[in-house]
Tab-separated table of C-alpha atoms and ligand atoms in Angstrom:
chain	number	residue	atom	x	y	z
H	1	UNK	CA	-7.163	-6.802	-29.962
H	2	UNK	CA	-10.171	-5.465	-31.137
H	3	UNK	CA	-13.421	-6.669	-29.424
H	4	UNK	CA	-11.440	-7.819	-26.477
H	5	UNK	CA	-13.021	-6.503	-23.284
H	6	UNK	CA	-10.032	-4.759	-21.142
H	7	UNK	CA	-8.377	-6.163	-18.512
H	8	UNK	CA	-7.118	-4.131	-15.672
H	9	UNK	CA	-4.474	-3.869	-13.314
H	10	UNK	CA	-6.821	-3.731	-10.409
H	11	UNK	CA	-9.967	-2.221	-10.437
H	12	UNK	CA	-12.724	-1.253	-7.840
H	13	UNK	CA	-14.927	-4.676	-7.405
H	14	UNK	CA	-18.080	-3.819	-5.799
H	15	UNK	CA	-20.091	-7.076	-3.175
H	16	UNK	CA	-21.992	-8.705	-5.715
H	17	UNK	CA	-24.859	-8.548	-3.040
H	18	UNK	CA	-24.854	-4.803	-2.964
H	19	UNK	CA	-24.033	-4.041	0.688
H	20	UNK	CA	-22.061	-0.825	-0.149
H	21	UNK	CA	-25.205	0.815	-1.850
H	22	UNK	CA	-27.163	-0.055	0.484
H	23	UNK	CA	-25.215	1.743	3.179
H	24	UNK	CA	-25.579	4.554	0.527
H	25	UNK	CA	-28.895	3.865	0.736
H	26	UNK	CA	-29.560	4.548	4.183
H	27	UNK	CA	-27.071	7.372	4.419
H	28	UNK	CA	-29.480	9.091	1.810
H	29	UNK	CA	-32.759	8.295	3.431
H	30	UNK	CA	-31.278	9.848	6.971
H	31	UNK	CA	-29.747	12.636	5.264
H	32	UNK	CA	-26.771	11.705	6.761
H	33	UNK	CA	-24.603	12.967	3.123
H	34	UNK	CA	-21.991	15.348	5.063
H	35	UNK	CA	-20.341	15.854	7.821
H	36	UNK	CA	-19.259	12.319	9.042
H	37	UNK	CA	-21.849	10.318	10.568
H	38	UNK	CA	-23.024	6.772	11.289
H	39	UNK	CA	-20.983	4.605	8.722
H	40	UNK	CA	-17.830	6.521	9.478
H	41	UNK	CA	-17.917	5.551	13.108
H	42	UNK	CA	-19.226	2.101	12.121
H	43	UNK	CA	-16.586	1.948	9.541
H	44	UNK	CA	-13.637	2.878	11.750
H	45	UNK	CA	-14.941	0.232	14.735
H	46	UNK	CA	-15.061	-2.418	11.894
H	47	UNK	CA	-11.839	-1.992	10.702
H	48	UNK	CA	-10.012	-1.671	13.510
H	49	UNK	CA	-11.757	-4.691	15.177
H	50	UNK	CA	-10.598	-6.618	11.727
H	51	UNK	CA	-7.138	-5.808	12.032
H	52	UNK	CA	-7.384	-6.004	16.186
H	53	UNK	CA	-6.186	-2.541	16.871
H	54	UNK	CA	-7.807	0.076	19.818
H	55	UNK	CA	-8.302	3.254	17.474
H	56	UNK	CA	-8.537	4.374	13.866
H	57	UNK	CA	-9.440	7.824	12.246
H	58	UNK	CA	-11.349	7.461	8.548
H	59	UNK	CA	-9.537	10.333	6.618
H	60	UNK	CA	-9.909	11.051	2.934
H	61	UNK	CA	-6.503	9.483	1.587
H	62	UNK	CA	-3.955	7.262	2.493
H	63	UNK	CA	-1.436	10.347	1.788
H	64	UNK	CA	-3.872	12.406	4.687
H	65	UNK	CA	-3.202	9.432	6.930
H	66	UNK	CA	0.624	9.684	6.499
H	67	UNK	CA	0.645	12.978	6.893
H	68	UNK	CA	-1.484	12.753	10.039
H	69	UNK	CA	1.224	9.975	11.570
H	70	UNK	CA	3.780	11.990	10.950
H	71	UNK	CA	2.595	14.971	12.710
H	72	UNK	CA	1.519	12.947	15.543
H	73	UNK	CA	4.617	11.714	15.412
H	74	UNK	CA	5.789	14.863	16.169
H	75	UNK	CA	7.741	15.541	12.949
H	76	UNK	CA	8.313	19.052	11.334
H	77	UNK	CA	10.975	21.255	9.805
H	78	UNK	CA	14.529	19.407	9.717
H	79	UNK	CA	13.882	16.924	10.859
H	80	UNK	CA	15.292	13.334	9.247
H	81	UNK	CA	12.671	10.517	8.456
H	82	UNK	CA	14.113	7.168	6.558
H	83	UNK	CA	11.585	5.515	4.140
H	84	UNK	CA	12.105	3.005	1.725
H	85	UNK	CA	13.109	3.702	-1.368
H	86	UNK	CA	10.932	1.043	-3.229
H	87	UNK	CA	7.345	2.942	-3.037
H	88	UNK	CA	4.951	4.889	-4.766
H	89	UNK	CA	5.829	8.731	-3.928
H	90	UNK	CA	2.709	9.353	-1.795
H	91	UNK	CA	4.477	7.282	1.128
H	92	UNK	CA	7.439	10.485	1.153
H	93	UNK	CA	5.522	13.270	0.103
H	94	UNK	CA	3.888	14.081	3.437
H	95	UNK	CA	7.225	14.246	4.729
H	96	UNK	CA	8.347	17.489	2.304
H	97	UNK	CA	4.950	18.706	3.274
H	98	UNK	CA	5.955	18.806	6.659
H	99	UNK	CA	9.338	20.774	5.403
H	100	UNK	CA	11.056	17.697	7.167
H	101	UNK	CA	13.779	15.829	5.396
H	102	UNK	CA	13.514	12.083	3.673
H	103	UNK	CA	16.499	9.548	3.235
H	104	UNK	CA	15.680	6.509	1.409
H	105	UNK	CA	16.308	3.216	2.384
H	106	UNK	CA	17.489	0.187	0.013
H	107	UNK	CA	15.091	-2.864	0.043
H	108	UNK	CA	16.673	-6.758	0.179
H	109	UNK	CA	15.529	-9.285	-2.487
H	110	UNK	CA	14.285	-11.660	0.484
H	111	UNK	CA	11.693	-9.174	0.551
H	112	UNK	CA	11.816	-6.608	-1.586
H	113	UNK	CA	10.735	-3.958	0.731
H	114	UNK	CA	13.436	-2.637	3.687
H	115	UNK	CA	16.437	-3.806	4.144
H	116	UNK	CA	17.373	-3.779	7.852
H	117	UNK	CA	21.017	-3.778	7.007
H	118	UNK	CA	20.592	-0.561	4.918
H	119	UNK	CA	18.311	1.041	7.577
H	120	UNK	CA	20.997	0.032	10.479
H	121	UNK	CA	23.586	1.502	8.396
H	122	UNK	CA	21.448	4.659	8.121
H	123	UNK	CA	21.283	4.784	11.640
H	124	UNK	CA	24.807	5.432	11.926
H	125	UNK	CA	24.817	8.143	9.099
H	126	UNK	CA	21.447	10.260	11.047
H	127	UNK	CA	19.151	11.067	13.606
H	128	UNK	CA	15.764	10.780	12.320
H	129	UNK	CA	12.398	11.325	13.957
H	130	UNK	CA	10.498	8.819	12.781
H	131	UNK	CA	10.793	5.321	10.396
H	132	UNK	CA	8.502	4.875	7.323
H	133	UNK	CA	8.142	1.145	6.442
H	134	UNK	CA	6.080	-0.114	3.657
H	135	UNK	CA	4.820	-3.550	2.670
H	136	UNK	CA	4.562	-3.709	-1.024
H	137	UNK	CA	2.079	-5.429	-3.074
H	138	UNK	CA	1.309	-6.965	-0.038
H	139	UNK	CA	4.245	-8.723	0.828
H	140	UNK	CA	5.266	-7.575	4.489
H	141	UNK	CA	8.711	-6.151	5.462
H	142	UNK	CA	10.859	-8.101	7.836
H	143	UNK	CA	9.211	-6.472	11.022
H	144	UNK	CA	11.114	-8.191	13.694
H	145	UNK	CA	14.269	-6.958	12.599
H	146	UNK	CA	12.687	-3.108	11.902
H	147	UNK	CA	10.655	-2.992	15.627
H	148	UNK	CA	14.084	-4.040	17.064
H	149	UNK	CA	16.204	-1.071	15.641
H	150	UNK	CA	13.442	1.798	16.220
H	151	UNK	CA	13.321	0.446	19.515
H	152	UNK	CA	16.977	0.095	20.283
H	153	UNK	CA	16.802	3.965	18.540
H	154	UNK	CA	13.814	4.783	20.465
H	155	UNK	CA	12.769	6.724	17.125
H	156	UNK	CA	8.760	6.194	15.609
H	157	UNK	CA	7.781	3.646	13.496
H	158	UNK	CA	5.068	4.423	11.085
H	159	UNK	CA	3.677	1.230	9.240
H	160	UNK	CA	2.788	2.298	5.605
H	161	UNK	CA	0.244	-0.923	4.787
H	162	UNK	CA	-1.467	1.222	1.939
H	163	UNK	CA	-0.755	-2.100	-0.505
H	164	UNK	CA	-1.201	-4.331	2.376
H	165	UNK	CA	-4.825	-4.241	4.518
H	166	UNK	CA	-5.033	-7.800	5.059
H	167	UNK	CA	-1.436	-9.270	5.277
H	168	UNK	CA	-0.128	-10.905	7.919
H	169	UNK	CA	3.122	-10.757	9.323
H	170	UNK	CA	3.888	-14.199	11.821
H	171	UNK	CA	-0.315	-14.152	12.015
H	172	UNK	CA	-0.688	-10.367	12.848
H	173	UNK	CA	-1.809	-7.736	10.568
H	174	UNK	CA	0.695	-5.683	9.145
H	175	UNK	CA	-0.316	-1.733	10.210
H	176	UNK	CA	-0.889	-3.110	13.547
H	177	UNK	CA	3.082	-3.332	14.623
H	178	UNK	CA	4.109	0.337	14.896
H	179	UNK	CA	3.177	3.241	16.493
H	180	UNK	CA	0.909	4.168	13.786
H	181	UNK	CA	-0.273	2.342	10.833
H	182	UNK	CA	-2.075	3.701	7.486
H	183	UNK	CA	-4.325	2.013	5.052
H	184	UNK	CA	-5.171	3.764	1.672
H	185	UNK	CA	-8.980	2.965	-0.018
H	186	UNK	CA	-7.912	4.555	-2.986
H	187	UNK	CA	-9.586	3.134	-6.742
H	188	UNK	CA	-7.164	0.140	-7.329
H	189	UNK	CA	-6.271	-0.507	-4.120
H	190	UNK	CA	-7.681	-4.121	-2.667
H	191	UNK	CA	-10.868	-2.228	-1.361
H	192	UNK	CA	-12.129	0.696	-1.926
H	193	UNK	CA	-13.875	3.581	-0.842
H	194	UNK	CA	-13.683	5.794	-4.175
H	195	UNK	CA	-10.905	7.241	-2.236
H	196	UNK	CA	-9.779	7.407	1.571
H	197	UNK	CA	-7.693	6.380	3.916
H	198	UNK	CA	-7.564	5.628	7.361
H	199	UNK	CA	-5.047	6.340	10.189
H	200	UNK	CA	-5.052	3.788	13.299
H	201	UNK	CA	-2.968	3.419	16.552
H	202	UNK	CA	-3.266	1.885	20.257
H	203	UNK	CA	-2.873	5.371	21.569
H	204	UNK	CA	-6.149	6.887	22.089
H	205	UNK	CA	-4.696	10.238	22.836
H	206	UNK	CA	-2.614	10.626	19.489
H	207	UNK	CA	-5.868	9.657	17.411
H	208	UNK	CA	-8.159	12.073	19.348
H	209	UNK	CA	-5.661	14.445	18.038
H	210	UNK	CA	-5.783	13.913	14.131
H	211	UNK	CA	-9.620	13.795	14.534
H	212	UNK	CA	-9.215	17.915	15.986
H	213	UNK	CA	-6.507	18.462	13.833
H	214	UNK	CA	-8.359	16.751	10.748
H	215	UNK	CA	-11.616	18.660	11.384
H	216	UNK	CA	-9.742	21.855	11.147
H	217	UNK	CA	-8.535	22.003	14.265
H	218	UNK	CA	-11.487	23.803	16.305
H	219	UNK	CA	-11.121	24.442	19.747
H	220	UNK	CA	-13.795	23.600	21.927
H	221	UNK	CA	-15.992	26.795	21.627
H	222	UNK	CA	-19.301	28.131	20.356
H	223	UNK	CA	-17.485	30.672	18.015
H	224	UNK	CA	-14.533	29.570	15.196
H	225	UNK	CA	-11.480	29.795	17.624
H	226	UNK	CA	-7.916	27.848	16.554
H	227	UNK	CA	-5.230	27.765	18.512
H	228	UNK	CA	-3.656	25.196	15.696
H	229	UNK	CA	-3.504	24.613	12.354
H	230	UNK	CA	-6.353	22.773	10.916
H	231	UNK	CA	-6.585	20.045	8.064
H	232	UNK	CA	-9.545	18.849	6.407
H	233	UNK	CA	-9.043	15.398	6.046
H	234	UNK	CA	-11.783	13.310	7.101
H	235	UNK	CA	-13.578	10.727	5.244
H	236	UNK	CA	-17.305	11.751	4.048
H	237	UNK	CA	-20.175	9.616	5.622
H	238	UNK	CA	-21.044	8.425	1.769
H	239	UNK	CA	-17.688	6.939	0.970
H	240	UNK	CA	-17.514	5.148	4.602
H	241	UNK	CA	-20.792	3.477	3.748
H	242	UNK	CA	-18.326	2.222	0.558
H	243	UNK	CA	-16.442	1.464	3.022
H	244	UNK	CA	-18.235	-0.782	5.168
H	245	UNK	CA	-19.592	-2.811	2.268
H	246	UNK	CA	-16.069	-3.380	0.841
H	247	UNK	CA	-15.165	-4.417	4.431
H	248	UNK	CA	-17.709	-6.999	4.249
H	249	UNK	CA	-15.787	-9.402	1.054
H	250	UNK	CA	-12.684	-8.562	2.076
H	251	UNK	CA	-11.794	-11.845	2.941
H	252	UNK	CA	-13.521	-13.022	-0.602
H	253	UNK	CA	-10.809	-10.444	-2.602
H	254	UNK	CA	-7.842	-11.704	-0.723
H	255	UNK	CA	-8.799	-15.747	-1.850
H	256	UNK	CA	-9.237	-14.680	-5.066
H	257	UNK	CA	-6.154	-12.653	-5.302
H	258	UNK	CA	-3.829	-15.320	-3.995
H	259	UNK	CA	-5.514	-17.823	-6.776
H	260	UNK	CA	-4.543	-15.668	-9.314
H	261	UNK	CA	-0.478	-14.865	-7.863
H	262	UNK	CA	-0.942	-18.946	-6.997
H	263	UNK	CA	-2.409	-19.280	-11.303
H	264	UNK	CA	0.828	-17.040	-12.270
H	265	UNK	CA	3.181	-19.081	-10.599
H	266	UNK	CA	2.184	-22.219	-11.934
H	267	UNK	CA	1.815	-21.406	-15.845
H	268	UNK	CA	4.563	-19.358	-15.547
H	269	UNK	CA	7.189	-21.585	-13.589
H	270	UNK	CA	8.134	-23.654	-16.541
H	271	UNK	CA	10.042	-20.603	-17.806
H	272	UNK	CA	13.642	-19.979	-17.014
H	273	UNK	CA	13.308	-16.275	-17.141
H	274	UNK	CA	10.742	-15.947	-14.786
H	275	UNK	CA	10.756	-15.538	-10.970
H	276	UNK	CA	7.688	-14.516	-8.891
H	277	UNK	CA	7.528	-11.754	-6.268
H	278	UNK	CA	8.983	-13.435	-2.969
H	279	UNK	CA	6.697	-15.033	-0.383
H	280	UNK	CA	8.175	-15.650	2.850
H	281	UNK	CA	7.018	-18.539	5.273
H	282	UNK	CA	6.546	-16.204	8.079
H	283	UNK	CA	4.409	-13.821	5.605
H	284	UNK	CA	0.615	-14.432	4.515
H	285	UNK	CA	0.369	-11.932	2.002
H	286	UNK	CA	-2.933	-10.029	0.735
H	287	UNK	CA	-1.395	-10.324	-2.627
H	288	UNK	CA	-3.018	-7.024	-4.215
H	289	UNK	CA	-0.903	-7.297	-7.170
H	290	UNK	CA	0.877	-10.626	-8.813
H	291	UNK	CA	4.679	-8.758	-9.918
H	292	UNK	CA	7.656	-10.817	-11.419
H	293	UNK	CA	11.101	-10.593	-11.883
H	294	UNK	CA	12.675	-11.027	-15.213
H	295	UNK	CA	15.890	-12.296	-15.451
H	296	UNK	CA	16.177	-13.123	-19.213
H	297	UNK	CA	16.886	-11.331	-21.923
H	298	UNK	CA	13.319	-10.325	-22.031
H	299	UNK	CA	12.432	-6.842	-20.556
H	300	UNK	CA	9.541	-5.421	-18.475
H	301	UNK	CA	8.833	-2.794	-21.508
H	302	UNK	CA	8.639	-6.178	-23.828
H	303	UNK	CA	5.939	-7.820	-21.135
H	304	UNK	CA	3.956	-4.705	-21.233
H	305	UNK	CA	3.498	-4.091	-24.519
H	306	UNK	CA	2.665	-7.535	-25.438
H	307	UNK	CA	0.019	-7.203	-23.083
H	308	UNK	CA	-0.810	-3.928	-23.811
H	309	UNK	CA	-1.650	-4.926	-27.476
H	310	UNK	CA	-4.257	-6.919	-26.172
H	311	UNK	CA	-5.945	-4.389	-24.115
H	312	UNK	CA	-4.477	-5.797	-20.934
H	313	UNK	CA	-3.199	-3.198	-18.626
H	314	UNK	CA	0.335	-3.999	-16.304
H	315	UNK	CA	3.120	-2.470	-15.492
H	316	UNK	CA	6.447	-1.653	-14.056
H	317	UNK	CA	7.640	-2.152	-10.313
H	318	UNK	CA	7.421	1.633	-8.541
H	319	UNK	CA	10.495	3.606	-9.721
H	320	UNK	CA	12.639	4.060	-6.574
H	321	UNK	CA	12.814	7.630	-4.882
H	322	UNK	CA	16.057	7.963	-5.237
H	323	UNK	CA	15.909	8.171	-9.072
H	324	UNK	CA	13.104	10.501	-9.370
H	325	UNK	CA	13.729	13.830	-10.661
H	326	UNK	CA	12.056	15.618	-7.459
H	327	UNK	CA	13.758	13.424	-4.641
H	328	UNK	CA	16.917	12.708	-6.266
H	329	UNK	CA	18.448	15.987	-4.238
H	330	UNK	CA	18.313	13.456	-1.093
H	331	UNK	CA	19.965	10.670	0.519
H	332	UNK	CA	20.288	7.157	-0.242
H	333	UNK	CA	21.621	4.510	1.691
H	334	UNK	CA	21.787	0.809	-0.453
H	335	UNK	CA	23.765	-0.796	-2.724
H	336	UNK	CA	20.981	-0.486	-6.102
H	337	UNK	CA	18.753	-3.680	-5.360
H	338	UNK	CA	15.222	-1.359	-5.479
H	339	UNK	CA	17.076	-0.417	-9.081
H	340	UNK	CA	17.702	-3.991	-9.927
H	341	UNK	CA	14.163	-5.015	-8.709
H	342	UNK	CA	12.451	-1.663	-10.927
H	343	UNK	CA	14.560	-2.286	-13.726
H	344	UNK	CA	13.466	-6.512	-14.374
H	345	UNK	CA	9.778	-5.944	-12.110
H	346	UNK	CA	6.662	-6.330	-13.445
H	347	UNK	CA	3.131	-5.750	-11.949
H	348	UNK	CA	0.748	-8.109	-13.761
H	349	UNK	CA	-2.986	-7.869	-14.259
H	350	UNK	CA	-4.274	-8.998	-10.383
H	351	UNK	CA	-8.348	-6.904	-11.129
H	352	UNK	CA	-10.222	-10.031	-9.478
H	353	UNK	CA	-12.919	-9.828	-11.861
H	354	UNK	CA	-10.843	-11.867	-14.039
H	355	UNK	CA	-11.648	-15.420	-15.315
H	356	UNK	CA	-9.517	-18.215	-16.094
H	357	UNK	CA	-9.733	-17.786	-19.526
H	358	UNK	CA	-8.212	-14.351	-18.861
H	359	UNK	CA	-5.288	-15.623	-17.129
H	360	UNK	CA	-4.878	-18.307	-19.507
H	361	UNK	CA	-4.963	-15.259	-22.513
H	362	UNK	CA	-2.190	-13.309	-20.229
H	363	UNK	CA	-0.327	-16.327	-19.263
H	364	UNK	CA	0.122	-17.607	-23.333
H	365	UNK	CA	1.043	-14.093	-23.919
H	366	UNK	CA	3.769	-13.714	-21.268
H	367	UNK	CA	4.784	-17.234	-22.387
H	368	UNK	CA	5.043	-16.083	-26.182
H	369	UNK	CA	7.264	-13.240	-25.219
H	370	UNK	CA	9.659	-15.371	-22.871
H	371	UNK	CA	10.232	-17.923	-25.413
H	372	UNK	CA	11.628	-15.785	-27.663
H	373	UNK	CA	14.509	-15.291	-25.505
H	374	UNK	CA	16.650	-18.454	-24.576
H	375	UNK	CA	19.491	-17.234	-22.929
H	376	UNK	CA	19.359	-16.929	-19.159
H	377	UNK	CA	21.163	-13.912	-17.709
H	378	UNK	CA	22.667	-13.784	-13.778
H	379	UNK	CA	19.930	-12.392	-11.840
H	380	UNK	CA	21.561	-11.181	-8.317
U	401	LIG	C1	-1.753	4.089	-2.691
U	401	LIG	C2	-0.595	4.303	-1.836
U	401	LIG	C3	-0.499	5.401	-0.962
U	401	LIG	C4	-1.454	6.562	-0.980
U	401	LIG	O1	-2.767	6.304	-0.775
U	401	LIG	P1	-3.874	7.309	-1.377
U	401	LIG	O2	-5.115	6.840	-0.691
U	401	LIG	O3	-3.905	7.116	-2.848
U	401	LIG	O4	-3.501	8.688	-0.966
U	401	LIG	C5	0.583	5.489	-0.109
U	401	LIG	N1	1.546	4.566	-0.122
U	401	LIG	C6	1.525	3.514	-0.941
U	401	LIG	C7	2.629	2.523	-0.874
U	401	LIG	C8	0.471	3.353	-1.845
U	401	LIG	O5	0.474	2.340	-2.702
């Protein structure tokens, strides 16, 4: 609609009291621009004393970070690593960088990330090196039941909480169960840094080595000797001051992202068609974006472009691996719930600049569409 300001999915949301430009600031005034310095340290102790983990390594995208567990992890060529097939593609493309090989695991609806029945049953299919689990949206996987089968498989678990810095999972943070965890800081993502990521672990040894290998990988002498490959991955001592300043309302974004899933719900639960994303009593989710499950006659593609009309950005749930073009080649084990969940998903607008009169403009929207449609189809 013309003159309507746009609303966005989720975009960056700087501390109303400034604190990320004044880190900046100070960053400036010490000429402290490049390599690393003080607010990369500072940002990586903050973090990982918020999420109550030993170590962490600032890196310059969630995707680095991935990459960085998996090497640690001691993946390369051949080798097997399951993931879930519900993700964005960043969470498997480290693994073809490492020449290794994915196989995508079916999610559950209890959850809608991985389905430890699937992953069990790949278990007895493969081999694999390492486990990728991801917490979507910021909903948490079903950890209990994941830890137990790496463990019984004595295989890796990397934690992919990109979606999810601030969830809990039966009061701990998810990242903080496997052997390596990853948190992405990219533009939409519930803080940001511009873009980065960060890598963190318990084992000190494993996250010395990322910072070497991340820092090109330079052995300890005066002249330019490697006796490894290098990466340059690390985070830049301007976007860590971001960093530390989104750190510091945190807390604030996660309120005011469950008021607008908990603002959803409400309008929205008067209408057969419409299910929200689910929210398990064990789970305290970050809720970085509101999604829904349609299971009318009404399609996500009708949602969207309602919306879209009205200059108000959503969208679909993340087309599974499995049907991409570039990963189809691989292997899938499920029965087609990530399908079922892409094909009726949507991802409304969660940006937590919005007002209440915004969600009231979405919600009379989405309630427009949906009563257009009175038949009920079978949804499971
Ligand atoms: C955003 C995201 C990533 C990648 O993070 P970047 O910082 O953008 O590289 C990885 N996995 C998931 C699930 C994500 O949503």
């Amino acid at each position: 609609m013309a003159g309507c300001k746009k609303i966005y999915l989720s975009s960056p949301h700087m501390s109303d009291e400034g604190y990320e430009r004044n880190y900046i600031k100070e960053a400036f005034e010490t000429n402290w621009i490049a390599p690393l310095g003080k607010n990369v340290n500072e940002f990586e102790n903050e973090l990982t004393k918020y999420v109550k983990i030993k170590h962490g390594v600032a890196l310059s995208s969630g995707t680095a970070a991935i990459h960085m567990a998996l090497k640690a992890a001691g993946v390369g060529k051949g080798d097997v690593v399951f993931c879930p097939s519900l993700t964005f593609s960043a969470t498997v493309n480290p693994i073809i960088y490492e020449n290794a090989i994915p196989v995508f695991i079916d999610s559950n609806f209890e959850t809608w990330n991985m389905s430890s029945s699937a992953l069990e049953k790949a278990f007895e299919k493969y081999t694999p090196k390492a486990v990728i689990v991801v917490h979507l949206y910021g909903l948490s996987a079903e950890m209990d039941k994941i830890i137990e089968i790496c463990k019984k498989h004595n295989v890796a678990l990397i934690e992919d909480a990109a979606e999810s810095l601030g969830t809990k999972y039966k009061g701990k943070y998810t990242g903080t169960f496997g052997d390596y965890g990853i948190y992405s800081f990219n533009g939409n993502k519930i803080i940001t840094t511009s873009g980065g990521g960060i890598l963190i672990s318990n084992n000190k040894e494993k996250i010395d080595k990322v910072r070497f290998w991340s820092t090109q990988s330079r052995d300890k002498a005066r002249h330019y000797q490697h006796s490894e490959l290098g990466f340059n991955y690390r985070m830049s001592n301007i976007l860590a001051g971001i960093g530390r300043g989104q750190l510091k309302v945190l807390d604030e974004r996660i309120e005011k992202k469950k008021y607008i899933f908990e603002y959803y719900k409400r309008e929205l639960s008067e209408l057969d068609s419409i299910k929200m994303m689910p929210i398990n009593e064990w789970n305290e989710p970050n809720y970085w974006l509101s999604c829904l499950i349609l299971t009318g006659k009404v399609t996500p593609i009708d949602i969207i472009e309602a919306l879209e009309e009205e200059n108000i950005e959503s969208r679909p749930i993340w087309k599974p691996m499995q049907m991409q073009p570039f990963f189809e080649r691989y292997d899938f084990i499920g029965s087609g719930i990530s399908e079922r969940i892409f094909e009726n998903g949507v991802c409304l607008p969660s940006d937590t600049k919005m007002t209440d009169k915004d969600l009231e403009r979405i919600c009379k929207i989405i309630k427009g569409v949906c009563k257009r449609d009175g038949i009920v189809k079978k949804w499971q």
